[in-house]
Amino acid sequence: MKKYVIAFAMLVAPLMASAQQPVYLDDSQPIERRIDDAMSRMTLQEKIHILHAQSKFSSGGIPRLGFPDFWTDDGPHGVRPDVLWDEWEQAGQTNDSCVAFPALTCLAATWNPAMAWQYGRSLGEEALYRGKDMILGPGVNILRTPLGGRNFEYMGEDPWLTSTMVVPYVKGLQSNGVAACVKHFALNNDEEYRHQVNVVISDRALHEIYLPGFHAAVTKGGAWGLMGAYNLYRDEHNCHNQYLLKDLLKGQWGFDGVVVSDWGGCHNTDQAVNNGLDLEFGTWTDGLHLGASNAYDNYFMANPYLKGLQEGKYSMKTLDDKVRRVLRLFFRTTMARRGHGTLCSEDHYKTARRVADEGIVLLQNKGGVLPLDLTRKPTVLVVGENAIKMMTVGGGSSSLKAQKEISPLKGLQQRLKDVATVEYERGYVGDTTGNYNGVTTGQDLTEKRSASQLIADAVEKARKADYVIIFGGLNKSDYQDCEGHDRKDYGLPYGQDNLVEALAKVNRRVVFVNISGNPVAMPWKDKVGAIVQGWFIGSESGEALADVLSGDVCPSGKLPFTWPASLKDVGAHALNAYPGTWRPDHKIIDEEYKEGIYVGYRWADAHHTHPLFAFGHGLSYTTFQLSNLRLSAPTMTVNDSLTVTVNVKNTGRRAGAETVQLYIHDNQCSVDRPEKELKGFSKVFLQPGESKDVRITIGRDALSFYSEAQHGWTAEPGTFTALVGNASDKITLSKTFVLK
């Protein structure tokens, strides 16, 4: 009899366990029901536990209920190497290398949303393999000044381009069950004094220029996370800013995700609790402030929050909203059915190379210097430190430990080994350190020759070379393209201008490849044959640059920002609005955005400046003709859409891609509006002689402006003009229509 009782118990036990299984463990149930069930089982201490970090990059789960810890990591160009639990130094692992993808300026320069999705998907797969649940990126702040140290992490100056590119990036990343954390919300447009800058800006400029990228990431991309910025707005730090986080993001935009503080961006328990912060990172992580046994318990949203709740100072409703958001993040990531991801796969390297190939911009090509003529086995002299210096290490939080990084010199040597003679000269000395947070390049860049001798040696070889390719620009050192500081001036560092001038005197086939995420001054522009914007393009730098220089790839990148001739052609500098004015107590600096909506090409149009290279500019090795502009209707109403159709023909001798750019001009308006604004674009690939119709559809949002009187977006009836071209200064077609 006893054995039958045991057998019956064994039979029904699984059924009873299934019947008693908590709803939150049943992934067939709706997420909101699972959240309700989990919250009903949590203690007050557990609720507080999941609202703050427990290490440099992780926050706690709920072990008792089966919720694992939550792991974040820096992006947005690759998965950052692991650091120690409570120190910024390397953990010393050997399996935390990654593919270094091109910087986001290069991604934006592709003007190809399909590339953005592939980029995000690949990055998410790497993150998943590494056990990361959230990538701290992408960045969508606006390039307001070319001195901005972190511009290379963002997508340029235009809100429409940024908005269009960020949505597929977020969707691709989150398709892996890895959360995006879009940053830095908001107005983080320069790095100097970033913890003290209080931005003073009109509501219209805020909504028209600086918020659209975030709005698109949230409302169209469905981002699960968003990071507050270090700076202040309306005298409140943006990691706990009443208007930005509560009224706008969670209120008007309906964001259902988690607001994460930037590391050390939280300053006050009351404001953190009441003004919209959900998950606090980076406070007091240097060890044991206040003599506590666990520094993380002293976070503003840790024991101080718990104590305030126990004393009745804070509401349970506010707490439960934060907990609900964090649990929702768990169910989307750590509690979801996810794959295993892949790391450093061939597919990821192909993605990195394709993004780089499409993002490299041919700025100038006098006399058809490029592509290199390899039919007579030419001698190619490569000059410049940036031809050999690794660029994946440094720059701040986006610094990576890449599995490989092919230098421009090596890439050219590999590609040209059988068809050309490649020589090298240093030309100039920049930063020879090569380490960041314990990751070292292993390069010995020390140099004994003087600056004048370096130039002389390069000139001597340049006299005999068929081509001279200079790899110059910036690097990721402090005060260049680097987090924490802005550039000190617009000119090239390390005496590069002298080098270029000297080489241009002895060789008429000089190509300057600018490695940077920012525009730079080029006083010698008319003295060189070709100029290429080479960005920071990561693991496949050398191969991608060789693709374009050799002609294996027809360049199709377009600038995502205006390239001014000097800083006086930039609104923030022309109006002395940057970097702001210190208050008498010298604790806060007020930076007024006096230029308002006139950023980049908007300023250039309004003030008739002549940039070195316009927004949207980019040359090709073939030619294109845009013709036959048509509108789907002569009129539209506010609830309609309008389709703009234009024919594009490849009139050259080789295959290539052109980007059709649609700008809108408001012929008459009750408020001042820019001469034109980008409101649509489409990239088309064509064989020689091939032509295609390109269609771009716009709606009311493309005709609207932010009305400060109405505190919202409005489109006024009247006549508008559709302007079509292949750069902001190359508008070749136009047609008017009426909004009723």
CSV table of C-alpha atoms in Angstrom, one decimal, residues 159-591:
chain,number,residue,atom,x,y,z
A,159,PRO,CA,16.5,66.4,-35.5
A,160,TRP,CA,14.8,64.7,-38.4
A,161,LEU,CA,17.9,62.7,-39.5
A,162,THR,CA,18.6,61.8,-35.8
A,163,SER,CA,15.0,60.7,-35.3
A,164,THR,CA,14.9,58.6,-38.4
A,165,MET,CA,18.2,56.8,-37.6
A,166,VAL,CA,17.6,56.2,-33.9
A,167,VAL,CA,14.3,54.3,-34.2
A,168,PRO,CA,15.7,51.2,-36.2
A,169,TYR,CA,18.8,51.2,-34.0
A,170,VAL,CA,16.7,50.8,-30.9
A,171,LYS,CA,14.4,48.2,-32.5
A,172,GLY,CA,17.4,46.2,-33.7
A,173,LEU,CA,19.1,46.3,-30.3
A,174,GLN,CA,15.9,45.4,-28.4
A,175,SER,CA,15.1,42.5,-30.7
A,176,ASN,CA,17.6,40.6,-28.7
A,177,GLY,CA,15.9,41.2,-25.4
A,178,VAL,CA,18.6,43.7,-24.5
A,179,ALA,CA,17.3,47.2,-23.5
A,180,ALA,CA,18.4,50.4,-25.1
A,181,CYS,CA,19.1,53.3,-22.8
A,182,VAL,CA,18.8,56.4,-25.0
A,183,LYS,CA,21.0,59.2,-23.7
A,184,HIS,CA,21.6,61.9,-22.5
A,185,PHE,CA,18.2,63.4,-21.8
A,186,ALA,CA,18.4,66.3,-22.5
A,187,LEU,CA,20.5,69.3,-23.7
A,188,ASN,CA,23.8,67.6,-23.1
A,189,ASN,CA,25.4,69.4,-26.1
A,190,ASP,CA,28.8,70.1,-24.6
A,191,GLU,CA,31.1,68.5,-22.1
A,192,GLU,CA,33.0,71.2,-20.4
A,193,TYR,CA,31.4,71.9,-16.9
A,194,ARG,CA,28.7,69.4,-17.7
A,195,HIS,CA,27.8,68.9,-14.1
A,196,GLN,CA,27.3,72.6,-13.6
A,197,VAL,CA,25.8,73.9,-16.9
A,198,ASN,CA,22.2,75.1,-16.6
A,199,VAL,CA,20.8,75.4,-20.0
A,200,VAL,CA,18.6,78.4,-20.7
A,201,ILE,CA,16.5,77.8,-23.9
A,202,SER,CA,13.2,78.8,-25.5
A,203,ASP,CA,10.5,76.2,-25.5
A,204,ARG,CA,10.4,76.2,-29.2
A,205,ALA,CA,14.1,75.5,-29.7
A,206,LEU,CA,13.9,72.8,-27.0
A,207,HIS,CA,11.0,71.0,-28.8
A,208,GLU,CA,12.0,71.6,-32.4
A,209,ILE,CA,15.8,70.9,-32.2
A,210,TYR,CA,16.8,69.1,-29.0
A,211,LEU,CA,13.9,66.7,-28.1
A,212,PRO,CA,12.8,65.1,-31.4
A,213,GLY,CA,15.4,62.3,-31.3
A,214,PHE,CA,14.4,61.3,-27.8
A,215,HIS,CA,10.7,61.5,-28.7
A,216,ALA,CA,11.1,59.3,-31.7
A,217,ALA,CA,13.2,56.7,-29.7
A,218,VAL,CA,10.4,56.5,-27.1
A,219,THR,CA,7.2,56.8,-29.2
A,220,LYS,CA,8.3,55.1,-32.4
A,221,GLY,CA,11.3,53.0,-31.3
A,222,GLY,CA,9.7,51.8,-28.1
A,223,ALA,CA,12.9,52.3,-26.0
A,224,TRP,CA,12.8,50.5,-22.7
A,225,GLY,CA,15.3,52.8,-21.0
A,226,LEU,CA,16.4,56.4,-21.0
A,227,MET,CA,19.3,58.1,-19.3
A,228,GLY,CA,19.2,61.5,-17.7
A,229,ALA,CA,21.9,64.0,-18.4
A,230,TYR,CA,24.5,65.6,-16.1
A,231,ASN,CA,23.5,69.2,-16.9
A,232,LEU,CA,20.7,71.2,-15.5
A,233,TYR,CA,17.5,72.7,-17.1
A,234,ARG,CA,15.3,75.1,-15.3
A,235,ASP,CA,17.8,75.0,-12.4
A,236,GLU,CA,17.2,71.2,-11.8
A,237,HIS,CA,19.6,68.4,-12.6
A,238,ASN,CA,18.2,66.4,-15.5
A,239,CYS,CA,18.5,63.1,-13.8
A,240,HIS,CA,15.6,64.3,-11.5
A,241,ASN,CA,14.0,67.0,-13.5
A,242,GLN,CA,10.3,67.6,-12.9
A,243,TYR,CA,9.4,69.0,-16.3
A,244,LEU,CA,11.6,66.7,-18.5
A,245,LEU,CA,11.0,63.4,-16.7
A,246,LYS,CA,7.5,63.7,-15.1
A,247,ASP,CA,5.6,66.2,-17.1
A,248,LEU,CA,7.0,65.5,-20.6
A,249,LEU,CA,8.6,62.1,-20.8
A,250,LYS,CA,6.2,60.1,-18.6
A,251,GLY,CA,3.3,62.4,-18.9
A,252,GLN,CA,2.9,63.8,-22.5
A,253,TRP,CA,5.0,61.1,-24.2
A,254,GLY,CA,3.6,58.1,-22.2
A,255,PHE,CA,7.0,56.5,-21.6
A,256,ASP,CA,6.5,53.2,-19.8
A,257,GLY,CA,10.2,52.4,-19.4
A,258,VAL,CA,12.9,53.1,-16.8
A,259,VAL,CA,14.7,56.4,-16.3
A,260,VAL,CA,18.3,55.7,-15.3
A,261,SER,CA,20.7,58.2,-13.8
A,262,ASP,CA,23.9,59.0,-15.5
A,263,TRP,CA,26.7,57.7,-13.3
A,264,GLY,CA,26.8,60.2,-10.4
A,265,GLY,CA,24.0,62.3,-11.9
A,266,CYS,CA,21.8,61.9,-8.9
A,267,HIS,CA,22.1,64.6,-6.2
A,268,ASN,CA,19.2,64.6,-3.9
A,269,THR,CA,16.8,62.0,-2.4
A,270,ASP,CA,13.7,64.2,-2.4
A,271,GLN,CA,14.2,65.2,-6.1
A,272,ALA,CA,15.1,61.7,-7.2
A,273,VAL,CA,12.0,60.3,-5.5
A,274,ASN,CA,9.5,62.9,-6.7
A,275,ASN,CA,10.9,64.0,-10.1
A,276,GLY,CA,10.9,60.9,-12.1
A,277,LEU,CA,14.2,58.9,-11.5
A,278,ASP,CA,13.7,55.1,-11.4
A,279,LEU,CA,17.1,53.6,-11.2
A,280,GLU,CA,20.2,55.2,-9.6
A,281,PHE,CA,23.7,54.4,-10.7
A,282,GLY,CA,27.1,55.8,-10.0
A,283,THR,CA,26.8,57.6,-6.7
A,284,TRP,CA,29.5,57.1,-4.1
A,285,THR,CA,31.0,54.1,-6.0
A,286,ASP,CA,34.5,54.9,-5.0
A,287,GLY,CA,34.3,52.7,-1.9
A,288,LEU,CA,32.9,53.5,1.6
A,289,HIS,CA,31.8,57.0,2.0
A,290,LEU,CA,30.2,57.7,5.5
A,291,GLY,CA,32.0,54.6,6.8
A,292,ALA,CA,29.1,52.4,5.7
A,293,SER,CA,29.7,48.6,5.3
A,294,ASN,CA,28.1,48.9,1.8
A,295,ALA,CA,28.4,52.2,-0.1
A,296,TYR,CA,25.5,51.3,-2.3
A,297,ASP,CA,23.1,51.3,0.7
A,298,ASN,CA,23.8,55.0,1.0
A,299,TYR,CA,22.6,55.9,-2.4
A,300,PHE,CA,20.0,58.6,-2.5
A,301,MET,CA,17.4,56.0,-3.5
A,302,ALA,CA,18.6,53.3,-1.1
A,303,ASN,CA,18.5,53.6,2.7
A,304,PRO,CA,17.6,57.4,2.7
A,305,TYR,CA,14.6,56.5,0.5
A,306,LEU,CA,13.6,53.6,2.8
A,307,LYS,CA,13.9,55.7,5.9
A,308,GLY,CA,11.7,58.4,4.3
A,309,LEU,CA,9.1,55.8,3.4
A,310,GLN,CA,9.1,54.4,6.9
A,311,GLU,CA,8.6,57.9,8.3
A,312,GLY,CA,5.7,58.6,5.9
A,313,LYS,CA,7.7,61.3,4.0
A,314,TYR,CA,7.2,59.6,0.6
A,315,SER,CA,4.1,58.0,-0.9
A,316,MET,CA,3.8,54.3,-1.7
A,317,LYS,CA,2.1,55.2,-5.0
A,318,THR,CA,5.3,56.9,-6.2
A,319,LEU,CA,7.4,54.0,-5.0
A,320,ASP,CA,5.2,51.4,-6.7
A,321,ASP,CA,5.4,53.3,-10.0
A,322,LYS,CA,9.1,53.1,-10.0
A,323,VAL,CA,9.0,49.4,-9.0
A,324,ARG,CA,6.5,48.6,-11.7
A,325,ARG,CA,8.8,50.2,-14.3
A,326,VAL,CA,11.8,48.3,-13.1
A,327,LEU,CA,9.9,45.0,-13.1
A,328,ARG,CA,8.6,45.8,-16.5
A,329,LEU,CA,12.2,46.1,-17.6
A,330,PHE,CA,13.0,42.7,-16.0
A,331,PHE,CA,10.2,41.0,-17.8
A,332,ARG,CA,11.4,42.5,-21.1
A,333,THR,CA,15.0,41.4,-20.5
A,334,THR,CA,16.2,39.1,-17.8
A,335,MET,CA,12.8,37.3,-17.4
A,336,ALA,CA,12.2,36.9,-21.1
A,337,ARG,CA,13.0,34.0,-23.4
A,338,ARG,CA,16.3,35.1,-25.0
A,339,GLY,CA,18.9,33.5,-27.1
A,340,HIS,CA,22.6,33.3,-26.3
A,341,GLY,CA,23.9,36.0,-28.6
A,342,THR,CA,27.1,35.9,-30.5
A,343,LEU,CA,30.5,37.6,-30.0
A,344,CYS,CA,32.9,38.8,-32.6
A,345,SER,CA,31.2,36.9,-35.4
A,346,GLU,CA,32.0,37.3,-39.1
A,347,ASP,CA,28.5,38.7,-39.5
A,348,HIS,CA,29.2,41.5,-37.0
A,349,TYR,CA,32.5,42.4,-38.7
A,350,LYS,CA,30.6,42.5,-42.0
A,351,THR,CA,28.1,44.9,-40.5
A,352,ALA,CA,30.8,47.1,-39.1
A,353,ARG,CA,32.5,47.3,-42.5
A,354,ARG,CA,29.3,48.0,-44.4
A,355,VAL,CA,28.4,50.8,-42.0
A,356,ALA,CA,31.9,52.2,-42.5
A,357,ASP,CA,31.8,51.8,-46.2
A,358,GLU,CA,28.5,53.6,-46.5
A,359,GLY,CA,29.3,56.3,-43.9
A,360,ILE,CA,32.7,57.5,-45.2
A,361,VAL,CA,32.2,60.8,-46.9
A,362,LEU,CA,34.1,62.0,-50.0
A,363,LEU,CA,34.2,65.8,-49.3
A,364,GLN,CA,36.4,67.0,-52.1
A,365,ASN,CA,37.8,65.4,-55.2
A,366,LYS,CA,39.5,67.9,-57.5
A,367,GLY,CA,40.6,66.6,-60.8
A,368,GLY,CA,39.4,63.1,-59.9
A,369,VAL,CA,42.4,62.3,-57.7
A,370,LEU,CA,40.4,59.5,-56.2
A,371,PRO,CA,40.0,56.6,-56.6
A,372,LEU,CA,43.6,55.7,-56.8
A,373,ASP,CA,44.8,54.8,-60.3
A,374,LEU,CA,46.3,51.4,-59.7
A,375,THR,CA,46.9,50.5,-63.4
A,376,ARG,CA,50.6,51.6,-63.3
A,377,LYS,CA,51.6,50.3,-59.9
A,378,PRO,CA,52.0,53.7,-58.3
A,379,THR,CA,54.0,54.7,-55.2
A,380,VAL,CA,51.7,55.7,-52.4
A,381,LEU,CA,53.1,57.6,-49.5
A,382,VAL,CA,51.0,57.3,-46.3
A,383,VAL,CA,51.7,60.1,-43.7
A,384,GLY,CA,50.3,60.8,-40.3
A,385,GLU,CA,50.0,59.3,-36.8
A,386,ASN,CA,46.4,58.6,-37.3
A,387,ALA,CA,47.4,56.1,-40.0
A,388,ILE,CA,48.8,53.8,-37.3
A,389,LYS,CA,47.2,54.9,-34.0
A,390,MET,CA,44.5,52.7,-32.5
A,391,MET,CA,41.3,54.6,-32.0
A,392,THR,CA,39.1,52.1,-30.2
A,393,VAL,CA,40.8,52.8,-26.8
A,394,GLY,CA,40.0,56.1,-25.2
A,395,GLY,CA,37.3,58.8,-25.6
A,396,GLY,CA,35.6,58.1,-22.3
A,397,SER,CA,32.8,55.6,-21.6
A,398,SER,CA,32.8,54.4,-25.2
A,399,SER,CA,36.3,53.1,-24.9
A,400,LEU,CA,36.5,49.5,-26.0
A,401,LYS,CA,38.7,46.4,-25.9
A,402,ALA,CA,38.4,45.4,-29.5
A,403,GLN,CA,39.2,41.9,-30.6
A,404,LYS,CA,41.0,43.5,-33.6
A,405,GLU,CA,41.5,46.9,-35.1
A,406,ILE,CA,42.9,47.2,-38.6
A,407,SER,CA,44.8,50.5,-38.9
A,408,PRO,CA,44.5,52.6,-42.1
A,409,LEU,CA,48.1,51.9,-43.0
A,410,LYS,CA,47.7,48.2,-42.6
A,411,GLY,CA,44.4,48.2,-44.5
A,412,LEU,CA,46.1,50.0,-47.5
A,413,GLN,CA,49.1,47.7,-47.4
A,414,GLN,CA,46.9,44.7,-47.6
A,415,ARG,CA,44.8,46.0,-50.4
A,416,LEU,CA,47.6,47.5,-52.5
A,417,LYS,CA,50.3,44.9,-51.9
A,418,ASP,CA,50.2,43.5,-55.4
A,419,VAL,CA,49.3,46.7,-57.3
A,420,ALA,CA,51.3,49.6,-55.6
A,421,THR,CA,54.3,50.4,-53.5
A,422,VAL,CA,53.2,51.7,-50.1
A,423,GLU,CA,55.6,53.7,-47.9
A,424,TYR,CA,55.0,55.4,-44.6
A,425,GLU,CA,56.2,58.5,-42.7
A,426,ARG,CA,55.0,59.7,-39.3
A,427,GLY,CA,54.7,63.4,-40.2
A,428,TYR,CA,53.6,64.5,-36.7
A,429,VAL,CA,53.4,63.3,-33.1
A,430,GLY,CA,50.2,63.5,-31.2
A,431,ASP,CA,49.2,61.3,-28.2
A,432,THR,CA,51.6,58.4,-27.6
A,433,THR,CA,49.9,57.1,-24.4
A,434,GLY,CA,47.5,54.4,-25.7
A,435,ASN,CA,45.6,53.4,-22.6
A,436,TYR,CA,42.3,54.0,-20.9
A,437,ASN,CA,41.0,52.4,-17.7
A,438,GLY,CA,43.5,49.6,-17.8
A,439,VAL,CA,43.0,48.8,-21.5
A,440,THR,CA,46.2,49.4,-23.4
A,441,THR,CA,46.8,49.4,-27.1
A,442,GLY,CA,50.2,47.8,-26.8
A,443,GLN,CA,51.6,50.3,-29.3
A,444,ASP,CA,54.9,52.1,-28.9
A,445,LEU,CA,54.3,55.5,-30.5
A,446,THR,CA,57.4,57.2,-29.0
A,447,GLU,CA,59.3,59.3,-31.5
A,448,LYS,CA,62.8,60.9,-31.3
A,449,ARG,CA,62.7,63.1,-34.3
A,450,SER,CA,61.7,66.8,-34.0
A,451,ALA,CA,58.6,68.2,-35.6
A,452,SER,CA,60.6,69.9,-38.3
A,453,GLN,CA,62.5,66.8,-39.1
A,454,LEU,CA,59.3,64.7,-39.3
A,455,ILE,CA,57.9,67.1,-41.9
A,456,ALA,CA,61.2,67.2,-43.8
A,457,ASP,CA,61.4,63.4,-44.0
A,458,ALA,CA,57.8,63.3,-45.2
A,459,VAL,CA,58.4,66.0,-47.8
A,460,GLU,CA,61.5,64.2,-49.2
A,461,LYS,CA,59.4,61.0,-49.9
A,462,ALA,CA,56.4,63.0,-51.1
A,463,ARG,CA,58.5,64.5,-53.9
A,464,LYS,CA,58.9,61.1,-55.5
A,465,ALA,CA,55.4,59.6,-54.7
A,466,ASP,CA,52.6,59.3,-57.1
A,467,TYR,CA,50.1,59.9,-54.3
A,468,VAL,CA,50.3,61.3,-50.8
A,469,ILE,CA,47.6,60.2,-48.3
A,470,ILE,CA,47.6,62.0,-45.0
A,471,PHE,CA,45.7,60.5,-42.2
A,472,GLY,CA,45.2,63.3,-39.7
A,473,GLY,CA,42.5,64.9,-37.7
A,474,LEU,CA,41.7,64.4,-34.0
A,475,ASN,CA,42.0,61.4,-31.7
A,476,LYS,CA,40.2,60.4,-28.5
A,477,SER,CA,42.5,62.2,-26.0
A,478,ASP,CA,41.3,64.8,-23.6
A,479,TYR,CA,40.2,68.1,-25.2
A,480,GLN,CA,39.7,66.4,-28.6
A,481,ASP,CA,36.9,63.9,-29.3
A,482,CYS,CA,36.5,62.7,-25.7
A,483,GLU,CA,34.0,62.6,-22.9
A,484,GLY,CA,34.5,65.1,-20.1
A,485,HIS,CA,36.0,68.0,-22.0
A,486,ASP,CA,35.3,70.0,-25.1
A,487,ARG,CA,37.9,71.0,-27.7
A,488,LYS,CA,39.8,74.1,-26.9
A,489,ASP,CA,39.9,75.5,-30.5
A,490,TYR,CA,38.7,74.6,-34.0
A,491,GLY,CA,42.1,74.1,-35.6
A,492,LEU,CA,43.9,70.8,-36.1
A,493,PRO,CA,46.2,69.8,-33.2
A,494,TYR,CA,49.9,68.8,-33.3
A,495,GLY,CA,51.0,71.2,-36.1
A,496,GLN,CA,49.2,69.3,-38.8
A,497,ASP,CA,48.4,72.4,-40.8
A,498,ASN,CA,52.2,72.9,-41.4
A,499,LEU,CA,52.5,69.3,-42.5
A,500,VAL,CA,49.7,69.5,-45.0
A,501,GLU,CA,51.0,72.8,-46.4
A,502,ALA,CA,54.5,71.4,-46.9
A,503,LEU,CA,53.3,68.3,-48.6
A,504,ALA,CA,50.9,70.1,-50.9
A,505,LYS,CA,53.8,72.2,-52.2
A,506,VAL,CA,55.7,69.2,-53.5
A,507,ASN,CA,52.9,66.9,-54.7
A,508,ARG,CA,49.6,67.7,-56.5
A,509,ARG,CA,48.0,64.4,-55.6
A,510,VAL,CA,47.5,65.0,-51.9
A,511,VAL,CA,44.6,63.3,-50.2
A,512,PHE,CA,43.7,64.3,-46.6
A,513,VAL,CA,41.7,61.7,-44.6
A,514,ASN,CA,40.2,63.3,-41.6
A,515,ILE,CA,39.8,61.0,-38.6
A,516,SER,CA,37.4,62.6,-36.2
A,517,GLY,CA,33.8,62.9,-35.1
A,518,ASN,CA,33.8,66.6,-35.5
A,519,PRO,CA,34.4,69.2,-38.2
A,520,VAL,CA,37.9,70.9,-38.1
A,521,ALA,CA,39.4,74.0,-39.6
A,522,MET,CA,41.0,73.4,-43.0
A,523,PRO,CA,42.9,76.6,-44.1
A,524,TRP,CA,44.7,74.6,-46.8
A,525,LYS,CA,41.5,73.1,-48.3
A,526,ASP,CA,42.1,74.5,-51.8
A,527,LYS,CA,45.7,73.3,-51.9
A,528,VAL,CA,44.9,69.6,-51.7
A,529,GLY,CA,43.3,67.4,-54.3
A,530,ALA,CA,40.9,65.2,-52.2
A,531,ILE,CA,39.4,65.3,-48.7
A,532,VAL,CA,37.8,62.3,-47.1
A,533,GLN,CA,35.9,62.2,-43.8
A,534,GLY,CA,37.0,59.0,-42.2
A,535,TRP,CA,35.3,59.2,-38.8
A,536,PHE,CA,36.2,56.8,-36.0
A,537,ILE,CA,35.1,53.5,-37.6
A,538,GLY,CA,36.3,50.8,-35.2
A,539,SER,CA,37.5,47.3,-35.9
A,540,GLU,CA,37.4,47.5,-39.7
A,541,SER,CA,38.9,51.0,-40.1
A,542,GLY,CA,41.7,50.1,-42.4
A,543,GLU,CA,39.8,47.8,-44.6
A,544,ALA,CA,36.9,50.2,-45.1
A,545,LEU,CA,39.1,53.2,-45.8
A,546,ALA,CA,41.0,51.1,-48.3
A,547,ASP,CA,37.7,50.1,-49.9
A,548,VAL,CA,36.9,53.7,-50.6
A,549,LEU,CA,40.4,55.0,-51.5
A,550,SER,CA,41.0,52.2,-53.9
A,551,GLY,CA,37.6,52.5,-55.5
A,552,ASP,CA,36.4,49.0,-54.5
A,553,VAL,CA,33.5,50.9,-52.9
A,554,CYS,CA,31.9,53.9,-54.4
A,555,PRO,CA,31.5,56.5,-51.6
A,556,SER,CA,27.9,57.3,-50.6
A,557,GLY,CA,28.2,58.9,-47.2
A,558,LYS,CA,26.6,62.3,-46.6
A,559,LEU,CA,27.5,64.7,-43.8
A,560,PRO,CA,25.2,64.7,-40.8
A,561,PHE,CA,26.3,68.2,-39.8
A,562,THR,CA,27.4,71.5,-41.4
A,563,TRP,CA,31.2,71.9,-41.7
A,564,PRO,CA,31.8,75.6,-41.0
A,565,ALA,CA,34.8,77.5,-42.2
A,566,SER,CA,35.4,79.0,-38.8
A,567,LEU,CA,33.6,79.2,-35.4
A,568,LYS,CA,32.3,82.7,-36.3
A,569,ASP,CA,30.0,80.8,-38.7
A,570,VAL,CA,28.4,78.9,-35.8
A,571,GLY,CA,25.5,80.5,-34.0
A,572,ALA,CA,26.5,79.5,-30.5
A,573,HIS,CA,29.9,81.2,-31.0
A,574,ALA,CA,28.8,84.1,-33.2
A,575,LEU,CA,26.5,85.2,-30.4
A,576,ASN,CA,29.0,84.5,-27.6
A,577,ALA,CA,26.5,82.0,-26.1
A,578,TYR,CA,29.1,79.3,-25.5
A,579,PRO,CA,30.2,78.2,-23.0
A,580,GLY,CA,28.0,80.5,-20.8
A,581,THR,CA,28.3,82.7,-17.8
A,582,TRP,CA,29.2,81.8,-14.2
A,583,ARG,CA,26.8,82.8,-11.5
A,584,PRO,CA,28.3,84.9,-8.6
A,585,ASP,CA,28.6,81.9,-6.4
A,586,HIS,CA,30.6,80.1,-9.1
A,587,LYS,CA,28.7,76.9,-8.6
A,588,ILE,CA,26.4,77.1,-11.7
A,589,ILE,CA,27.1,78.3,-15.2
A,590,ASP,CA,24.1,79.6,-17.2
A,591,GLU,CA,24.4,78.8,-20.9
